[in-house]
């Protein structure tokens, strides 16, 4: 597979391009992303699906410049897919021929189930949740994939989309009940197996709604992918969107580029949530483009990463970790220290994964600068652990990285994230364990080190001198009062 791959998705509302760069066999990151509100479907739903001349010209101009951008970033492979508006168009072949002749781009039309498959592959591989139903609301259609234990078990495509409803109902000022009846007819095609408390929200409508809720609630983490919406608290807001007149949407915080189609999207979303009996929306920052890329990357892996593999973690290590062996050593010591101090801290084993990752990435901030390296590490992790982590996971890992050489404070410096975090004492223990593990690995992997905890005392023994490690450990602030005693071979 090419080192740098470009994926273009020609949707009914927007044409989007994403450029991905591989860092290893399966590790990758998003290099560049752009969208253009081409609205290729404009006027088509009132014209028997026929693509109109002006939108076609807009699309071709966009594709020409997208291809130039792709070349600028050194992409050697370009994959372009067309979805609902194009596949429904009687003149689709004419558009494909024009794209090939004018832009040098081969557009592949994908059917609804293939589109649902790509969204499902993206969520199954790149979300922290492994069960639920994807809802990908596009301009012309809505796709859903039923995911169980990280595997896609069923796919459906519905002929309901934001632009389709806008042109057929909202633009004509028809009664809202007419649009609801239209949607209900399509929902009858959904199998009864599509019931789940969690849905993966894909597409511009859901992303826009998530951003509004995050802003309204002053949510502490400015990351969209993985953000969870509790429907018990926020479903009334979603319903309010589609019942509000377009000229009043700004008062709800609706962005300008979503004013004309968010009401139809919110209506579709609300009715699907009721149909599925859902309680949570897990916002997805990935979708068809990532699915197309992953289906190419993982074509020999049955479209899924090897068990336990995380592409963001791998990409971070490949790009920024200058001493990966040090990270492995710190990770090993983290687990040892955590286990031996279990009678004292009584922390749930689930937090071992956070310790392991923070330990493995120890020192990553040195890539930017030795000074304030812990703060740099936290920034790297918060902004580059893109896939496979919940917001709580990322917040915990970032705090551990930032405060591993000092006690996590109880004051306002972390109050902004306290509502999604475990108890402060748990965090302080994890931070201490990481700090001690880093100290133990100052000059490399400590030889034959062992830890024994007896009432009130942690004994550290090793066959090598640990003078610098002992000095660093003694500077750490312990969460509770206990003694640490070092004993090296021949040195006490």
CSV table of C-alpha atoms in Angstrom, one decimal:
chain,number,residue,atom,x,y,z
A,1,UNK,CA,0.0,0.0,0.0
A,2,UNK,CA,1.2,3.5,-0.7
A,3,UNK,CA,2.9,5.5,2.1
A,4,UNK,CA,0.4,8.4,1.5
A,5,UNK,CA,-3.2,7.7,0.4
A,6,UNK,CA,-5.9,10.2,-0.6
A,7,UNK,CA,-9.6,9.4,-0.2
A,8,UNK,CA,-12.3,11.6,-1.8
A,9,UNK,CA,-16.0,11.2,-0.9
A,10,UNK,CA,-18.5,12.9,-3.1
A,11,UNK,CA,-21.6,13.2,-1.0
A,12,UNK,CA,-24.9,14.9,-1.8
A,13,UNK,CA,-24.0,17.9,0.3
A,14,UNK,CA,-20.2,18.2,0.4
A,15,UNK,CA,-17.2,16.8,-1.3
A,16,UNK,CA,-14.6,15.8,1.3
A,17,UNK,CA,-11.0,14.8,1.0
A,18,UNK,CA,-8.7,13.1,3.6
A,19,UNK,CA,-5.0,12.3,3.2
A,20,UNK,CA,-3.6,9.6,5.4
A,21,UNK,CA,0.1,8.8,6.0
A,22,UNK,CA,1.3,5.4,7.1
A,23,UNK,CA,4.0,5.2,9.7
A,24,UNK,CA,4.3,1.4,9.9
A,25,UNK,CA,2.4,-1.6,8.5
A,26,UNK,CA,-0.8,-0.6,10.3
A,27,UNK,CA,0.0,2.7,12.0
A,28,UNK,CA,-1.2,5.9,10.4
A,29,UNK,CA,-2.4,9.4,11.0
A,30,UNK,CA,-4.5,12.0,9.2
A,31,UNK,CA,-2.1,14.2,7.3
A,32,UNK,CA,-4.7,16.7,5.8
A,33,UNK,CA,-8.4,17.1,5.5
A,34,UNK,CA,-10.6,19.5,3.6
A,35,UNK,CA,-14.2,19.8,2.4
A,36,UNK,CA,-16.1,21.9,-0.1
A,37,UNK,CA,-19.9,22.5,0.1
A,38,UNK,CA,-20.4,21.5,-3.5
A,39,UNK,CA,-24.0,20.3,-3.0
A,40,UNK,CA,-24.0,18.2,-6.1
A,41,UNK,CA,-27.5,17.1,-5.4
A,42,UNK,CA,-28.9,20.6,-5.6
A,43,UNK,CA,-32.2,20.6,-7.6
A,44,UNK,CA,-31.9,16.9,-8.4
A,45,UNK,CA,-34.6,15.6,-6.1
A,46,UNK,CA,-37.1,17.8,-7.8
A,47,UNK,CA,-35.9,16.7,-11.2
A,48,UNK,CA,-36.1,12.9,-11.0
A,49,UNK,CA,-32.6,12.6,-9.5
A,50,UNK,CA,-30.9,14.2,-12.5
A,51,UNK,CA,-27.7,16.0,-11.6
A,52,UNK,CA,-27.9,19.6,-12.7
A,53,UNK,CA,-25.3,21.5,-14.8
A,54,UNK,CA,-24.2,24.1,-12.2
A,55,UNK,CA,-23.6,21.7,-9.3
A,56,UNK,CA,-21.7,19.4,-11.7
A,57,UNK,CA,-19.4,22.3,-12.7
A,58,UNK,CA,-18.8,23.1,-9.0
A,59,UNK,CA,-17.9,19.4,-8.3
A,60,UNK,CA,-15.5,19.3,-11.2
A,61,UNK,CA,-13.7,22.5,-10.2
A,62,UNK,CA,-13.4,21.1,-6.6
A,63,UNK,CA,-12.0,17.7,-7.8
A,64,UNK,CA,-9.4,19.5,-9.9
A,65,UNK,CA,-8.1,21.4,-6.9
A,66,UNK,CA,-8.4,18.5,-4.6
A,67,UNK,CA,-6.2,16.4,-6.9
A,68,UNK,CA,-3.6,19.3,-6.9
A,69,UNK,CA,-3.7,19.3,-3.1
A,70,UNK,CA,-3.2,15.5,-3.1
A,71,UNK,CA,-0.1,15.9,-5.2
A,72,UNK,CA,1.2,18.7,-3.0
A,73,UNK,CA,1.2,16.3,0.0
A,74,UNK,CA,3.0,13.5,-2.0
A,75,UNK,CA,0.1,11.2,-2.2
A,76,UNK,CA,0.7,8.2,-4.6
A,77,UNK,CA,-2.8,6.7,-4.4
A,78,UNK,CA,-6.1,8.4,-4.8
A,79,UNK,CA,-9.4,6.6,-4.1
A,80,UNK,CA,-12.7,8.5,-5.0
A,81,UNK,CA,-16.2,7.3,-4.2
A,82,UNK,CA,-19.6,8.7,-5.0
A,83,UNK,CA,-22.6,8.1,-2.8
A,84,UNK,CA,-26.3,8.7,-2.9
A,85,UNK,CA,-26.8,11.7,-5.2
A,86,UNK,CA,-24.6,10.2,-7.9
A,87,UNK,CA,-25.8,6.6,-7.6
A,88,UNK,CA,-29.4,7.8,-7.9
A,89,UNK,CA,-28.8,10.0,-10.9
A,90,UNK,CA,-29.9,8.9,-14.4
A,91,UNK,CA,-26.9,10.9,-15.8
A,92,UNK,CA,-24.3,9.4,-13.4
A,93,UNK,CA,-22.3,7.9,-16.2
A,94,UNK,CA,-22.0,11.3,-17.8
A,95,UNK,CA,-20.6,12.8,-14.6
A,96,UNK,CA,-18.1,9.9,-14.1
A,97,UNK,CA,-16.9,10.4,-17.7
A,98,UNK,CA,-16.4,14.2,-17.1
A,99,UNK,CA,-14.5,13.6,-13.9
A,100,UNK,CA,-12.2,11.2,-15.7
A,101,UNK,CA,-11.6,13.5,-18.7
A,102,UNK,CA,-11.5,16.8,-16.9
A,103,UNK,CA,-9.9,15.9,-13.6
A,104,UNK,CA,-8.1,12.6,-14.2
A,105,UNK,CA,-10.1,11.1,-11.3
A,106,UNK,CA,-11.9,7.7,-11.5
A,107,UNK,CA,-15.0,8.0,-9.5
A,108,UNK,CA,-16.3,4.7,-8.1
A,109,UNK,CA,-20.1,4.7,-7.3
A,110,UNK,CA,-20.8,2.7,-4.2
A,111,UNK,CA,-24.3,1.4,-3.3
A,112,UNK,CA,-26.0,2.1,0.0
A,113,UNK,CA,-24.8,-1.1,1.8
A,114,UNK,CA,-21.2,-0.5,0.7
A,115,UNK,CA,-21.5,3.0,2.1
A,116,UNK,CA,-22.8,1.6,5.4
A,117,UNK,CA,-20.0,-0.9,5.4
A,118,UNK,CA,-17.3,1.8,5.1
A,119,UNK,CA,-18.9,3.7,8.0
A,120,UNK,CA,-19.1,0.5,10.0
A,121,UNK,CA,-15.5,-0.4,9.4
A,122,UNK,CA,-14.4,3.0,10.5
A,123,UNK,CA,-16.4,2.9,13.8
A,124,UNK,CA,-15.6,-0.8,14.6
A,125,UNK,CA,-11.9,-0.1,14.2
A,126,UNK,CA,-11.5,3.4,15.5
A,127,UNK,CA,-14.0,3.9,18.3
A,128,UNK,CA,-13.5,3.0,21.9
A,129,UNK,CA,-16.9,1.3,21.9
A,130,UNK,CA,-17.3,-2.0,20.1
A,131,UNK,CA,-21.1,-2.4,20.1
A,132,UNK,CA,-23.8,-0.3,18.7
A,133,UNK,CA,-25.5,0.9,15.5
A,134,UNK,CA,-23.9,3.5,13.2
A,135,UNK,CA,-26.1,6.3,12.0
A,136,UNK,CA,-24.6,8.1,9.0
A,137,UNK,CA,-26.9,10.9,7.9
A,138,UNK,CA,-26.0,12.2,4.5
A,139,UNK,CA,-27.6,14.6,2.1
A,140,UNK,CA,-29.5,11.9,0.1
A,141,UNK,CA,-29.5,8.8,2.2
A,142,UNK,CA,-28.8,7.5,5.7
A,143,UNK,CA,-26.7,4.3,6.3
A,144,UNK,CA,-26.6,2.1,9.3
A,145,UNK,CA,-24.4,-0.8,10.4
A,146,UNK,CA,-25.1,-3.1,13.3
A,147,UNK,CA,-21.9,-3.8,15.2
A,148,UNK,CA,-21.5,-6.5,17.8
A,149,UNK,CA,-18.2,-7.2,19.6
A,150,UNK,CA,-16.3,-5.1,17.0
A,151,UNK,CA,-17.8,-7.0,14.0
A,152,UNK,CA,-20.3,-5.9,11.5
A,153,UNK,CA,-23.3,-8.2,11.5
A,154,UNK,CA,-25.8,-6.3,9.3
A,155,UNK,CA,-26.1,-3.3,6.9
A,156,UNK,CA,-28.9,-1.1,5.7
A,157,UNK,CA,-29.4,2.0,3.6
A,158,UNK,CA,-32.4,4.3,3.8
A,159,UNK,CA,-33.5,6.9,1.2
A,160,UNK,CA,-33.8,9.7,3.7
A,161,UNK,CA,-31.2,12.5,3.8
A,162,UNK,CA,-30.9,16.1,4.8
A,163,UNK,CA,-31.0,17.6,1.3
A,164,UNK,CA,-33.6,15.1,0.1
A,165,UNK,CA,-36.0,16.2,2.9
A,166,UNK,CA,-35.0,19.8,2.6
A,167,UNK,CA,-36.0,20.0,-1.0
A,168,UNK,CA,-39.1,17.7,-0.8
A,169,UNK,CA,-40.6,19.2,2.4
A,170,UNK,CA,-38.8,22.0,4.3
A,171,UNK,CA,-38.3,24.2,1.2
A,172,UNK,CA,-41.9,23.8,0.3
A,173,UNK,CA,-43.0,24.8,3.8
A,174,UNK,CA,-44.9,21.5,4.1
A,175,UNK,CA,-46.3,20.4,7.5
A,176,UNK,CA,-43.7,18.7,9.7
A,177,UNK,CA,-46.0,15.7,9.9
A,178,UNK,CA,-45.6,15.1,6.1
A,179,UNK,CA,-41.8,14.8,6.5
A,180,UNK,CA,-42.3,12.5,9.5
A,181,UNK,CA,-44.6,10.2,7.5
A,182,UNK,CA,-42.0,10.1,4.7
A,183,UNK,CA,-39.4,9.0,7.2
A,184,UNK,CA,-41.7,6.5,8.9
A,185,UNK,CA,-42.3,4.7,5.6
A,186,UNK,CA,-38.5,4.3,5.2
A,187,UNK,CA,-38.0,3.1,8.8
A,188,UNK,CA,-40.4,0.2,8.1
A,189,UNK,CA,-37.5,-1.3,6.1
A,190,UNK,CA,-35.3,-1.6,9.3
A,191,UNK,CA,-35.1,-5.2,10.7
A,192,UNK,CA,-36.2,-5.7,14.3
A,193,UNK,CA,-32.6,-6.7,15.2
A,194,UNK,CA,-31.7,-3.0,15.1
A,195,UNK,CA,-32.1,-2.2,18.8
A,196,UNK,CA,-29.2,-0.9,20.9
A,197,UNK,CA,-28.6,1.6,23.7
A,198,UNK,CA,-25.6,3.0,21.8
A,199,UNK,CA,-25.4,4.6,18.4
A,200,UNK,CA,-22.3,5.8,16.6
A,201,UNK,CA,-23.1,9.2,15.2
A,202,UNK,CA,-21.5,9.8,11.7
A,203,UNK,CA,-21.8,12.8,9.4
A,204,UNK,CA,-22.0,16.6,9.5
A,205,UNK,CA,-25.4,16.8,11.2
A,206,UNK,CA,-24.4,14.8,14.2
A,207,UNK,CA,-21.0,16.4,14.5
A,208,UNK,CA,-22.6,19.9,14.4
A,209,UNK,CA,-25.1,18.9,17.1
A,210,UNK,CA,-22.4,17.4,19.3
A,211,UNK,CA,-20.3,20.6,19.0
A,212,UNK,CA,-23.3,22.7,20.1
A,213,UNK,CA,-24.0,20.5,23.1
A,214,UNK,CA,-20.3,20.5,24.1
A,215,UNK,CA,-20.3,24.3,23.9
A,216,UNK,CA,-23.6,24.7,25.8
A,217,UNK,CA,-22.4,22.4,28.6
A,218,UNK,CA,-18.9,23.9,28.7
A,219,UNK,CA,-17.5,20.4,28.1
A,220,UNK,CA,-13.9,20.3,29.2
A,221,UNK,CA,-12.2,18.4,26.4
A,222,UNK,CA,-12.2,20.0,22.9
A,223,UNK,CA,-12.1,16.7,21.0
A,224,UNK,CA,-15.1,15.6,19.0
A,225,UNK,CA,-14.3,11.9,18.2
A,226,UNK,CA,-15.5,9.8,21.1
A,227,UNK,CA,-17.7,12.4,22.7
A,228,UNK,CA,-20.8,10.8,24.3
A,229,UNK,CA,-24.2,12.4,24.4
A,230,UNK,CA,-26.6,11.3,27.1
A,231,UNK,CA,-30.0,11.3,25.4
A,232,UNK,CA,-31.8,11.5,28.7
A,233,UNK,CA,-30.3,15.0,29.1
A,234,UNK,CA,-30.0,16.2,25.5
A,235,UNK,CA,-32.7,14.6,23.3
A,236,UNK,CA,-35.1,17.6,24.0
A,237,UNK,CA,-32.4,19.9,22.5
A,238,UNK,CA,-32.2,17.7,19.3
A,239,UNK,CA,-36.0,17.8,19.0
A,240,UNK,CA,-36.0,21.6,19.5
A,241,UNK,CA,-33.7,22.0,16.5
A,242,UNK,CA,-36.1,20.5,14.0
A,243,UNK,CA,-39.1,22.4,15.4
A,244,UNK,CA,-37.3,25.8,15.3
A,245,UNK,CA,-37.7,28.1,12.3
A,246,UNK,CA,-34.6,28.5,10.1
A,247,UNK,CA,-34.2,32.2,11.0
A,248,UNK,CA,-34.2,31.4,14.7
A,249,UNK,CA,-31.6,28.6,14.6
A,250,UNK,CA,-28.7,30.9,15.3
A,251,UNK,CA,-30.1,31.4,18.8
A,252,UNK,CA,-29.5,27.7,19.4
A,253,UNK,CA,-25.9,27.9,18.3
A,254,UNK,CA,-26.4,26.4,14.8
A,255,UNK,CA,-23.4,27.2,12.6
A,256,UNK,CA,-24.0,29.2,9.4
A,257,UNK,CA,-23.1,26.4,7.0
A,258,UNK,CA,-25.7,24.1,8.7
A,259,UNK,CA,-28.6,26.5,8.8
A,260,UNK,CA,-30.5,25.2,5.8
A,261,UNK,CA,-30.3,21.5,6.4
A,262,UNK,CA,-29.8,20.8,10.1
A,263,UNK,CA,-33.5,20.7,10.8
A,264,UNK,CA,-34.1,17.8,8.4
A,265,UNK,CA,-31.0,16.0,9.8
A,266,UNK,CA,-32.1,16.5,13.4
A,267,UNK,CA,-35.6,15.1,12.5
A,268,UNK,CA,-34.0,12.0,10.9
A,269,UNK,CA,-31.7,11.5,13.9
A,270,UNK,CA,-34.5,11.8,16.5
A,271,UNK,CA,-36.7,9.3,14.7
A,272,UNK,CA,-33.9,6.8,14.3
A,273,UNK,CA,-33.0,7.1,18.0
A,274,UNK,CA,-36.5,6.3,19.0
A,275,UNK,CA,-36.6,3.4,16.6
A,276,UNK,CA,-33.4,1.9,17.9
A,277,UNK,CA,-34.3,2.6,21.6
A,278,UNK,CA,-30.9,4.3,22.1
A,279,UNK,CA,-29.7,6.0,25.2
A,280,UNK,CA,-26.3,7.3,24.1
A,281,UNK,CA,-24.8,8.8,21.0
A,282,UNK,CA,-21.1,8.2,20.6
A,283,UNK,CA,-19.9,10.9,18.3
A,284,UNK,CA,-17.7,9.7,15.5
A,285,UNK,CA,-15.1,11.9,13.9
A,286,UNK,CA,-14.5,9.1,11.3
A,287,UNK,CA,-16.8,7.8,8.5
A,288,UNK,CA,-16.8,6.8,4.9
A,289,UNK,CA,-13.3,8.3,4.1
A,290,UNK,CA,-11.6,6.4,6.9
A,291,UNK,CA,-13.6,3.3,6.0
A,292,UNK,CA,-12.4,3.4,2.4
A,293,UNK,CA,-8.8,3.9,3.6
A,294,UNK,CA,-9.1,1.1,6.2
A,295,UNK,CA,-10.7,-1.3,3.7
A,296,UNK,CA,-7.6,-0.8,1.5
A,297,UNK,CA,-5.1,-1.0,4.4
A,298,UNK,CA,-6.7,-4.0,6.0
A,299,UNK,CA,-7.8,-5.9,2.9
A,300,UNK,CA,-5.7,-8.9,4.0
A,301,UNK,CA,-6.8,-8.7,7.6
A,302,UNK,CA,-10.5,-9.3,7.1
A,303,UNK,CA,-10.9,-5.5,7.5
A,304,UNK,CA,-9.9,-5.4,11.1
A,305,UNK,CA,-6.7,-4.5,13.0
A,306,UNK,CA,-4.8,-7.4,14.8
A,307,UNK,CA,-6.1,-7.9,18.3
A,308,UNK,CA,-4.7,-5.4,20.7
A,309,UNK,CA,-3.3,-3.1,18.0
A,310,UNK,CA,-4.0,0.6,18.2
A,311,UNK,CA,-3.1,2.7,15.1
A,312,UNK,CA,-2.8,6.0,17.0
A,313,UNK,CA,-0.5,4.5,19.7
A,314,UNK,CA,1.6,3.0,17.0
A,315,UNK,CA,1.8,6.2,15.0
A,316,UNK,CA,2.8,8.2,18.0
A,317,UNK,CA,5.6,5.8,18.8
A,318,UNK,CA,6.8,5.7,15.2
A,319,UNK,CA,6.9,9.5,14.9
A,320,UNK,CA,7.8,11.0,18.2
A,321,UNK,CA,9.2,8.5,20.7
A,322,UNK,CA,13.0,8.9,20.6
A,323,UNK,CA,13.7,6.1,23.0
A,324,UNK,CA,11.1,3.4,22.7
A,325,UNK,CA,13.1,0.9,24.8
A,326,UNK,CA,12.9,3.3,27.7
A,327,UNK,CA,9.1,3.3,27.3
A,328,UNK,CA,9.0,-0.5,27.4
A,329,UNK,CA,11.1,-0.5,30.6
A,330,UNK,CA,8.9,2.1,32.3
A,331,UNK,CA,5.8,0.2,31.3
A,332,UNK,CA,7.2,-3.0,32.9
A,333,UNK,CA,8.1,-1.3,36.1
A,334,UNK,CA,4.7,0.4,36.3
A,335,UNK,CA,2.9,-2.9,36.3
A,336,UNK,CA,5.3,-4.4,38.9
A,337,UNK,CA,4.9,-1.4,41.3
A,338,UNK,CA,1.2,-1.3,40.8
A,339,UNK,CA,0.8,-4.9,41.7
A,340,UNK,CA,3.0,-4.9,44.7
A,341,UNK,CA,1.3,-1.8,46.2
A,342,UNK,CA,-2.2,-3.2,45.6
A,343,UNK,CA,-2.9,-3.8,49.3
A,344,UNK,CA,-2.2,-0.2,49.9
A,345,UNK,CA,-3.9,1.6,47.0
A,346,UNK,CA,-6.8,-0.9,46.4
A,347,UNK,CA,-7.2,0.5,42.8
A,348,UNK,CA,-9.3,-1.3,40.2
A,349,UNK,CA,-7.2,-3.4,37.8
A,350,UNK,CA,-8.9,-1.6,34.9
A,351,UNK,CA,-6.5,1.4,35.4
A,352,UNK,CA,-3.5,-0.8,34.5
A,353,UNK,CA,-4.2,-0.1,30.9
A,354,UNK,CA,-3.8,3.7,31.5
A,355,UNK,CA,-0.6,3.1,33.4
A,356,UNK,CA,0.7,0.8,30.6
A,357,UNK,CA,0.1,3.4,27.9
A,358,UNK,CA,1.4,6.3,29.9
A,359,UNK,CA,4.5,4.3,30.7
A,360,UNK,CA,5.0,3.1,27.2
A,361,UNK,CA,4.9,6.7,26.0
A,362,UNK,CA,7.1,8.1,28.8
A,363,UNK,CA,9.4,10.8,27.5
A,364,UNK,CA,7.5,11.5,24.3
A,365,UNK,CA,7.4,15.2,25.2
A,366,UNK,CA,11.2,15.3,24.8
A,367,UNK,CA,10.7,15.3,21.1
A,368,UNK,CA,9.6,18.9,21.4
A,369,UNK,CA,11.8,20.0,24.2
A,370,UNK,CA,13.5,18.6,27.3
A,371,UNK,CA,12.2,21.5,29.3
A,372,UNK,CA,8.6,21.1,30.4
A,373,UNK,CA,8.7,17.7,28.7
A,374,UNK,CA,5.9,16.3,30.9
A,375,UNK,CA,3.5,19.1,29.8
A,376,UNK,CA,4.5,18.5,26.2
A,377,UNK,CA,3.8,14.8,26.6
A,378,UNK,CA,0.3,15.5,27.9
A,379,UNK,CA,-0.4,17.8,24.9
A,380,UNK,CA,0.8,15.1,22.4
A,381,UNK,CA,-1.4,12.4,24.0
A,382,UNK,CA,-4.5,14.5,24.3
A,383,UNK,CA,-4.3,15.6,20.6
A,384,UNK,CA,-2.8,12.5,19.0
A,385,UNK,CA,-4.4,9.5,20.7
A,386,UNK,CA,-7.2,9.9,18.1
A,387,UNK,CA,-8.6,6.4,17.8
A,388,UNK,CA,-9.8,3.7,20.2
A,389,UNK,CA,-9.8,5.8,23.4
A,390,UNK,CA,-12.7,7.3,25.3
A,391,UNK,CA,-12.4,10.9,26.5
A,392,UNK,CA,-12.0,9.6,30.1
A,393,UNK,CA,-9.1,7.3,28.9
A,394,UNK,CA,-7.3,10.1,27.2
A,395,UNK,CA,-7.8,12.5,30.2
A,396,UNK,CA,-6.4,10.0,32.6
A,397,UNK,CA,-3.4,9.2,30.4
A,398,UNK,CA,-2.7,12.9,29.9
A,399,UNK,CA,-2.9,13.7,33.6
A,400,UNK,CA,-0.5,10.9,34.4
A,401,UNK,CA,2.0,12.1,31.8
A,402,UNK,CA,1.8,15.6,33.0
A,403,UNK,CA,2.0,15.0,36.7
A,404,UNK,CA,4.2,11.8,36.9
A,405,UNK,CA,7.0,13.8,38.6
A,406,UNK,CA,4.7,15.6,41.0
A,407,UNK,CA,1.5,15.2,43.0
A,408,UNK,CA,-1.7,15.7,41.0
A,409,UNK,CA,-3.4,18.7,42.7
A,410,UNK,CA,-6.8,18.8,44.3
A,411,UNK,CA,-7.4,22.4,43.3
A,412,UNK,CA,-8.9,24.2,40.3
A,413,UNK,CA,-6.1,23.3,38.0
A,414,UNK,CA,-7.9,20.1,37.1
A,415,UNK,CA,-11.4,21.0,38.2
A,416,UNK,CA,-12.4,21.5,34.5
A,417,UNK,CA,-12.2,17.7,33.9
A,418,UNK,CA,-13.2,16.4,37.3
A,419,UNK,CA,-16.7,15.4,36.1
A,420,UNK,CA,-15.3,12.7,33.8
A,421,UNK,CA,-12.5,11.4,36.0
A,422,UNK,CA,-12.0,8.8,38.8
A,423,UNK,CA,-11.4,10.0,42.4
A,424,UNK,CA,-8.5,12.3,42.9
A,425,UNK,CA,-6.7,9.8,45.2
A,426,UNK,CA,-6.9,7.1,42.5
A,427,UNK,CA,-5.2,9.6,40.0
A,428,UNK,CA,-2.6,10.5,42.6
A,429,UNK,CA,-1.7,6.9,43.1
A,430,UNK,CA,-1.4,6.2,39.4
A,431,UNK,CA,0.7,9.3,39.0
A,432,UNK,CA,3.0,8.2,41.8
A,433,UNK,CA,3.4,4.7,40.4
A,434,UNK,CA,4.3,6.2,37.0
A,435,UNK,CA,6.7,8.7,38.5
A,436,UNK,CA,8.4,5.9,40.5
A,437,UNK,CA,8.7,3.7,37.4
A,438,UNK,CA,10.3,6.5,35.4
A,439,UNK,CA,12.7,7.1,38.2
A,440,UNK,CA,13.6,3.4,38.4
A,441,UNK,CA,14.5,3.5,34.7
A,442,UNK,CA,16.7,6.6,34.7
A,443,UNK,CA,19.8,4.8,33.5
A,444,UNK,CA,18.1,2.0,31.7
A,445,UNK,CA,16.4,-1.2,32.7
A,446,UNK,CA,17.1,-1.9,36.4
A,447,UNK,CA,18.8,-5.3,36.8
A,448,UNK,CA,17.0,-8.0,38.8
A,449,UNK,CA,14.8,-5.4,40.6
A,450,UNK,CA,12.2,-6.6,43.0
A,451,UNK,CA,9.6,-4.9,45.1
A,452,UNK,CA,8.2,-6.2,48.4
A,453,UNK,CA,5.5,-4.4,50.4
A,454,UNK,CA,5.2,-5.1,54.1
A,455,UNK,CA,3.0,-3.1,56.4
A,456,UNK,CA,4.0,0.5,55.9
A,457,UNK,CA,7.2,-0.2,54.0
A,458,UNK,CA,8.1,-0.8,50.3
A,459,UNK,CA,11.4,-2.6,49.9
A,460,UNK,CA,13.3,-2.1,46.6
A,461,UNK,CA,16.1,-4.5,45.9
A,462,UNK,CA,18.3,-4.7,42.8
A,463,UNK,CA,21.6,-6.2,41.7
A,464,UNK,CA,22.8,-2.9,40.3
A,465,UNK,CA,23.5,0.5,41.9
A,466,UNK,CA,20.4,2.7,41.9
A,467,UNK,CA,21.8,5.9,43.3
A,468,UNK,CA,20.1,8.3,40.9
A,469,UNK,CA,16.9,6.3,41.0
A,470,UNK,CA,16.8,6.4,44.8
A,471,UNK,CA,17.4,10.1,44.8
A,472,UNK,CA,14.5,10.7,42.2
A,473,UNK,CA,12.1,8.4,44.0
A,474,UNK,CA,12.7,10.1,47.4
A,475,UNK,CA,11.6,13.4,45.8
A,476,UNK,CA,8.2,12.1,44.8
A,477,UNK,CA,5.2,13.0,46.8
A,478,UNK,CA,3.4,9.9,48.0
A,479,UNK,CA,-0.4,9.8,48.1
A,480,UNK,CA,-0.3,8.1,51.6
A,481,UNK,CA,2.4,8.0,54.2
A,482,UNK,CA,4.6,4.9,53.8
A,483,UNK,CA,8.4,4.3,53.8
A,484,UNK,CA,10.5,3.3,50.8
A,485,UNK,CA,13.7,1.4,51.5
A,486,UNK,CA,16.3,0.7,48.8
A,487,UNK,CA,18.8,-2.1,49.0
A,488,UNK,CA,21.3,-2.6,46.1
A,489,UNK,CA,23.8,-5.5,46.1
A,490,UNK,CA,26.7,-4.5,48.3
A,491,UNK,CA,25.1,-1.0,49.0
A,492,UNK,CA,22.6,-0.1,51.7
